[in-house]
Amino acid sequence: SAVISQKPSRDICQRGTSLTIQCQVDSQVTMMFWYRQQPGQSLTLIATANQGSEATYESGFVIDKFPISRPNLTFSTLTVSNMSPEDSSIYLCSGSGPNSYEQYFGPGTRLTVT
Amino acid sequence: AQKITQTQPGMFVQEKEAVTLDCTYDTSDPSYGLFWYKQPSSGEMIFLIYQGSYDQQNATEGRYSLNFQKARKSANLVISASQLGDSAMYFCAMRDNTGGFKTIFGAGTRLFVKA
């Protein structure tokens, strides 16, 4: 199994600023994903992080707001840009292994925008 | 299109009894996987059980079993001998090859175990 870490674990930010969240996997994973979980809600997929190329975004999410990088197979970053209070959520990084039944999650980054 | 439905926002169960959490899904892809995750108040996502669409038998992992009824497109989670520590949010999820092998989640069911 893979162990996923995220930094920071939580942050309080002012509106209009940006925050970059880092995700590190302890072993190579085939795919990496970023999810958002708003308070009391389910997980919503933001994008699939593609190694060495632009991320694939889901409907309602755009690169200008959520730029994502994945320079190698074990590391990815998500930036939440020009933040507003509506961006207050938990952001989770996820990695999928070579077998279809493997999908692991990081502990999440709890973001509060004031 | 992919779709996961959990119709039970909250469930109560007495300690040591069994409970079934419902999940239905929809996909046009014949190859897919179904997952259940537990999310305690700490927020971590804990993988519980997986069922592949071609698996002939229902998946089991300790006290967790998945009641897979393919024709009805349902994948209910059964927790036997409930424990107080089972109180948490439970999410059903599905992955298929539609749009890039991504996993989508249902709305979740909050389980309360009573002593």
GROMACS .gro file of C-alpha atoms in nm:
model
  229
    1SER     CA    1   0.000   0.000   0.000
    2ALA     CA    2   0.105   0.361  -0.046
    3VAL     CA    3   0.131   0.624   0.223
    4ILE     CA    4   0.036   0.976   0.121
    5SER     CA    5   0.135   1.289   0.311
    6GLN     CA    6   0.012   1.642   0.261
    7LYS     CA    7   0.144   1.978   0.366
    8PRO     CA    8   0.014   2.191   0.527
    9SER     CA    9  -0.236   1.997   0.734
   10ARG     CA   10  -0.439   2.312   0.788
   11ASP     CA   11  -0.419   2.682   0.719
   12ILE     CA   12  -0.616   3.000   0.768
   13CYS     CA   13  -0.579   3.241   0.478
   14GLN     CA   14  -0.706   3.582   0.384
   15ARG     CA   15  -0.928   3.628   0.084
   16GLY     CA   16  -0.747   3.719  -0.233
   17THR     CA   17  -0.434   3.523  -0.146
   18SER     CA   18  -0.317   3.185  -0.279
   19LEU     CA   19  -0.215   2.865  -0.106
   20THR     CA   20  -0.015   2.576  -0.247
   21ILE     CA   21  -0.076   2.230  -0.106
   22GLN     CA   22   0.188   1.963  -0.147
   23CYS     CA   23   0.123   1.592  -0.181
   24GLN     CA   24   0.394   1.329  -0.148
   25VAL     CA   25   0.350   0.956  -0.202
   26ASP     CA   26   0.602   0.711  -0.061
   27SER     CA   27   0.588   0.489  -0.370
   28GLN     CA   28   0.508   0.531  -0.733
   29VAL     CA   29   0.142   0.552  -0.818
   30THR     CA   30  -0.013   0.537  -1.158
   31MET     CA   31  -0.257   0.821  -1.113
   32MET     CA   32  -0.296   1.111  -0.872
   33PHE     CA   33  -0.612   1.304  -0.801
   34TRP     CA   34  -0.720   1.610  -0.607
   35TYR     CA   35  -1.056   1.619  -0.430
   36ARG     CA   36  -1.242   1.888  -0.241
   37GLN     CA   37  -1.470   1.814   0.051
   38GLN     CA   38  -1.681   2.108   0.160
   39PRO     CA   39  -1.815   2.106   0.517
   40GLY     CA   40  -2.063   1.824   0.568
   41GLN     CA   41  -2.041   1.717   0.204
   42SER     CA   42  -1.902   1.433  -0.001
   43LEU     CA   43  -1.581   1.435  -0.200
   44THR     CA   44  -1.582   1.614  -0.532
   45LEU     CA   45  -1.308   1.547  -0.784
   46ILE     CA   46  -1.123   1.861  -0.886
   47ALA     CA   47  -0.878   1.714  -1.136
   48THR     CA   48  -0.651   1.430  -1.233
   49ALA     CA   49  -0.286   1.527  -1.201
   50ASN     CA   50  -0.092   1.406  -1.503
   51GLN     CA   51   0.281   1.357  -1.484
   52GLY     CA   52   0.465   1.611  -1.694
   53SER     CA   53   0.157   1.757  -1.858
   54GLU     CA   54  -0.147   1.968  -1.781
   55ALA     CA   55  -0.399   1.830  -1.536
   56THR     CA   56  -0.740   1.711  -1.650
   57TYR     CA   57  -1.007   1.920  -1.480
   58GLU     CA   58  -1.362   1.824  -1.396
   59SER     CA   59  -1.660   2.038  -1.487
   60GLY     CA   60  -1.674   2.346  -1.270
   61PHE     CA   61  -1.301   2.359  -1.199
   62VAL     CA   62  -1.051   2.558  -1.405
   63ILE     CA   63  -0.676   2.576  -1.424
   64ASP     CA   64  -0.658   2.946  -1.344
   65LYS     CA   65  -0.827   2.886  -1.010
   66PHE     CA   66  -0.670   2.549  -0.925
   67PRO     CA   67  -0.334   2.512  -1.100
   68ILE     CA   68  -0.188   2.166  -1.049
   69SER     CA   69   0.158   2.029  -1.108
   70ARG     CA   70   0.294   1.675  -1.108
   71PRO     CA   71   0.662   1.681  -1.193
   72ASN     CA   72   0.717   1.311  -1.114
   73LEU     CA   73   0.529   0.995  -1.016
   74THR     CA   74   0.533   1.061  -0.642
   75PHE     CA   75   0.472   1.435  -0.601
   76SER     CA   76   0.197   1.682  -0.687
   77THR     CA   77   0.088   2.029  -0.586
   78LEU     CA   78  -0.249   2.201  -0.591
   79THR     CA   79  -0.273   2.579  -0.568
   80VAL     CA   80  -0.594   2.747  -0.461
   81SER     CA   81  -0.571   3.092  -0.620
   82ASN     CA   82  -0.737   3.420  -0.534
   83MET     CA   83  -0.919   3.258  -0.246
   84SER     CA   84  -1.265   3.348  -0.122
   85PRO     CA   85  -1.455   3.215   0.181
   86GLU     CA   86  -1.632   2.970  -0.052
   87ASP     CA   87  -1.298   2.792  -0.096
   88SER     CA   88  -1.300   2.690   0.269
   89SER     CA   89  -1.286   2.311   0.247
   90ILE     CA   90  -1.076   2.006   0.303
   91TYR     CA   91  -0.854   1.932   0.006
   92LEU     CA   92  -0.750   1.570  -0.033
   93CYS     CA   93  -0.480   1.419  -0.245
   94SER     CA   94  -0.532   1.064  -0.369
   95GLY     CA   95  -0.313   0.812  -0.545
   96SER     CA   96  -0.410   0.509  -0.745
   97GLY     CA   97  -0.182   0.208  -0.777
   98PRO     CA   98  -0.129  -0.024  -1.070
   99ASN     CA   99  -0.410  -0.252  -0.952
  100SER     CA  100  -0.759  -0.118  -0.999
  101TYR     CA  101  -0.858  -0.178  -0.640
  102GLU     CA  102  -0.588   0.040  -0.492
  103GLN     CA  103  -0.671   0.399  -0.413
  104TYR     CA  104  -0.517   0.578  -0.121
  105PHE     CA  105  -0.585   0.915   0.037
  106GLY     CA  106  -0.375   1.169   0.214
  107PRO     CA  107  -0.489   1.308   0.550
  108GLY     CA  108  -0.626   1.622   0.387
  109THR     CA  109  -0.556   1.993   0.414
  110ARG     CA  110  -0.817   2.188   0.606
  111LEU     CA  111  -0.838   2.536   0.455
  112THR     CA  112  -1.025   2.826   0.609
  113VAL     CA  113  -1.053   3.151   0.416
  114THR     CA  114  -1.144   3.463   0.608
  115ALA     CA  115  -2.251   0.879  -1.713
  116GLN     CA  116  -2.118   0.769  -1.377
  117LYS     CA  117  -2.351   0.804  -1.084
  118ILE     CA  118  -2.345   0.686  -0.723
  119THR     CA  119  -2.648   0.715  -0.496
  120GLN     CA  120  -2.666   0.676  -0.121
  121THR     CA  121  -3.018   0.742   0.000
  122GLN     CA  122  -2.963   0.712   0.374
  123PRO     CA  123  -2.828   1.039   0.520
  124GLY     CA  124  -2.812   0.884   0.867
  125MET     CA  125  -2.849   0.542   1.024
  126PHE     CA  126  -2.866   0.420   1.382
  127VAL     CA  127  -2.766   0.073   1.496
  128GLN     CA  128  -2.741  -0.091   1.835
  129GLU     CA  129  -2.398  -0.207   1.939
  130LYS     CA  130  -2.329  -0.570   1.841
  131GLU     CA  131  -2.602  -0.574   1.579
  132ALA     CA  132  -2.556  -0.580   1.202
  133VAL     CA  133  -2.634  -0.286   0.976
  134THR     CA  134  -2.668  -0.245   0.599
  135LEU     CA  135  -2.573   0.078   0.423
  136ASP     CA  136  -2.729   0.115   0.080
  137CYS     CA  137  -2.555   0.212  -0.241
  138THR     CA  138  -2.673   0.206  -0.601
  139TYR     CA  139  -2.468   0.298  -0.903
  140ASP     CA  140  -2.495   0.359  -1.272
  141THR     CA  141  -2.238   0.325  -1.546
  142SER     CA  142  -2.228   0.223  -1.909
  143ASP     CA  143  -1.883   0.069  -1.870
  144PRO     CA  144  -1.892  -0.312  -1.820
  145SER     CA  145  -1.566  -0.294  -1.627
  146TYR     CA  146  -1.579  -0.103  -1.301
  147GLY     CA  147  -1.486  -0.118  -0.936
  148LEU     CA  148  -1.688  -0.036  -0.629
  149PHE     CA  149  -1.540   0.086  -0.302
  150TRP     CA  150  -1.652   0.167   0.047
  151TYR     CA  151  -1.463   0.416   0.262
  152LYS     CA  152  -1.503   0.515   0.625
  153GLN     CA  153  -1.441   0.873   0.735
  154PRO     CA  154  -1.430   0.925   1.112
  155SER     CA  155  -1.450   1.269   1.267
  156SER     CA  156  -1.072   1.302   1.227
  157GLY     CA  157  -1.131   1.336   0.852
  158GLU     CA  158  -0.908   1.060   0.717
  159MET     CA  159  -1.044   0.836   0.444
  160ILE     CA  160  -1.012   0.471   0.542
  161PHE     CA  161  -1.050   0.210   0.269
  162LEU     CA  162  -1.282  -0.072   0.378
  163ILE     CA  163  -1.365  -0.300   0.089
  164TYR     CA  164  -1.353  -0.337  -0.289
  165GLN     CA  165  -1.569  -0.524  -0.541
  166GLY     CA  166  -1.480  -0.564  -0.905
  167SER     CA  167  -1.756  -0.587  -1.162
  168TYR     CA  168  -1.634  -0.926  -1.280
  169ASP     CA  169  -1.586  -1.072  -0.935
  170GLN     CA  170  -1.811  -1.374  -0.894
  171GLN     CA  171  -1.826  -1.365  -0.518
  172ASN     CA  172  -1.918  -1.090  -0.279
  173ALA     CA  173  -1.617  -0.923  -0.121
  174THR     CA  174  -1.554  -0.965   0.251
  175GLU     CA  175  -1.302  -0.801   0.483
  176GLY     CA  176  -1.337  -0.897   0.846
  177ARG     CA  177  -1.667  -0.755   0.974
  178TYR     CA  178  -1.735  -0.585   0.640
  179SER     CA  179  -1.903  -0.751   0.347
  180LEU     CA  180  -2.032  -0.611   0.024
  181ASN     CA  181  -2.367  -0.735  -0.101
  182PHE     CA  182  -2.314  -0.700  -0.476
  183GLN     CA  183  -2.625  -0.735  -0.692
  184LYS     CA  184  -2.507  -0.658  -1.040
  185ALA     CA  185  -2.843  -0.674  -1.217
  186ARG     CA  186  -2.990  -0.429  -0.970
  187LYS     CA  187  -2.675  -0.215  -0.974
  188SER     CA  188  -2.648  -0.217  -0.601
  189ALA     CA  189  -2.345  -0.255  -0.375
  190ASN     CA  190  -2.461  -0.244  -0.016
  191LEU     CA  191  -2.216  -0.253   0.273
  192VAL     CA  192  -2.296  -0.486   0.559
  193ILE     CA  193  -2.123  -0.429   0.892
  194SER     CA  194  -2.164  -0.716   1.133
  195ALA     CA  195  -2.136  -0.695   1.511
  196SER     CA  196  -2.129  -0.314   1.517
  197GLN     CA  197  -1.888  -0.144   1.753
  198LEU     CA  198  -1.894   0.206   1.898
  199GLY     CA  199  -1.587   0.284   1.691
  200ASP     CA  200  -1.787   0.222   1.375
  201SER     CA  201  -1.965   0.555   1.425
  202ALA     CA  202  -1.850   0.756   1.125
  203MET     CA  203  -1.939   0.873   0.778
  204TYR     CA  204  -1.941   0.600   0.514
  205PHE     CA  205  -1.894   0.669   0.144
  206CYS     CA  206  -1.967   0.441  -0.149
  207ALA     CA  207  -1.751   0.508  -0.454
  208MET     CA  208  -1.712   0.381  -0.807
  209ARG     CA  209  -1.434   0.382  -1.061
  210ASP     CA  210  -1.464   0.299  -1.428
  211ASN     CA  211  -1.290   0.389  -1.750
  212THR     CA  212  -1.539   0.659  -1.839
  213GLY     CA  213  -1.347   0.982  -1.876
  214GLY     CA  214  -1.019   0.854  -1.746
  215PHE     CA  215  -1.041   0.595  -1.472
  216LYS     CA  216  -1.146   0.834  -1.200
  217THR     CA  217  -1.337   0.760  -0.881
  218ILE     CA  218  -1.659   0.934  -0.787
  219PHE     CA  219  -1.828   0.929  -0.447
  220GLY     CA  220  -2.181   0.909  -0.318
  221ALA     CA  221  -2.325   1.161  -0.074
  222GLY     CA  222  -2.241   0.943   0.224
  223THR     CA  223  -2.427   0.787   0.516
  224ARG     CA  224  -2.356   0.886   0.873
  225LEU     CA  225  -2.371   0.583   1.100
  226PHE     CA  226  -2.439   0.616   1.471
  227VAL     CA  227  -2.373   0.314   1.691
  228LYS     CA  228  -2.566   0.316   2.020
  229ALA     CA  229  -2.436   0.152   2.335
   0.00000   0.00000   0.00000
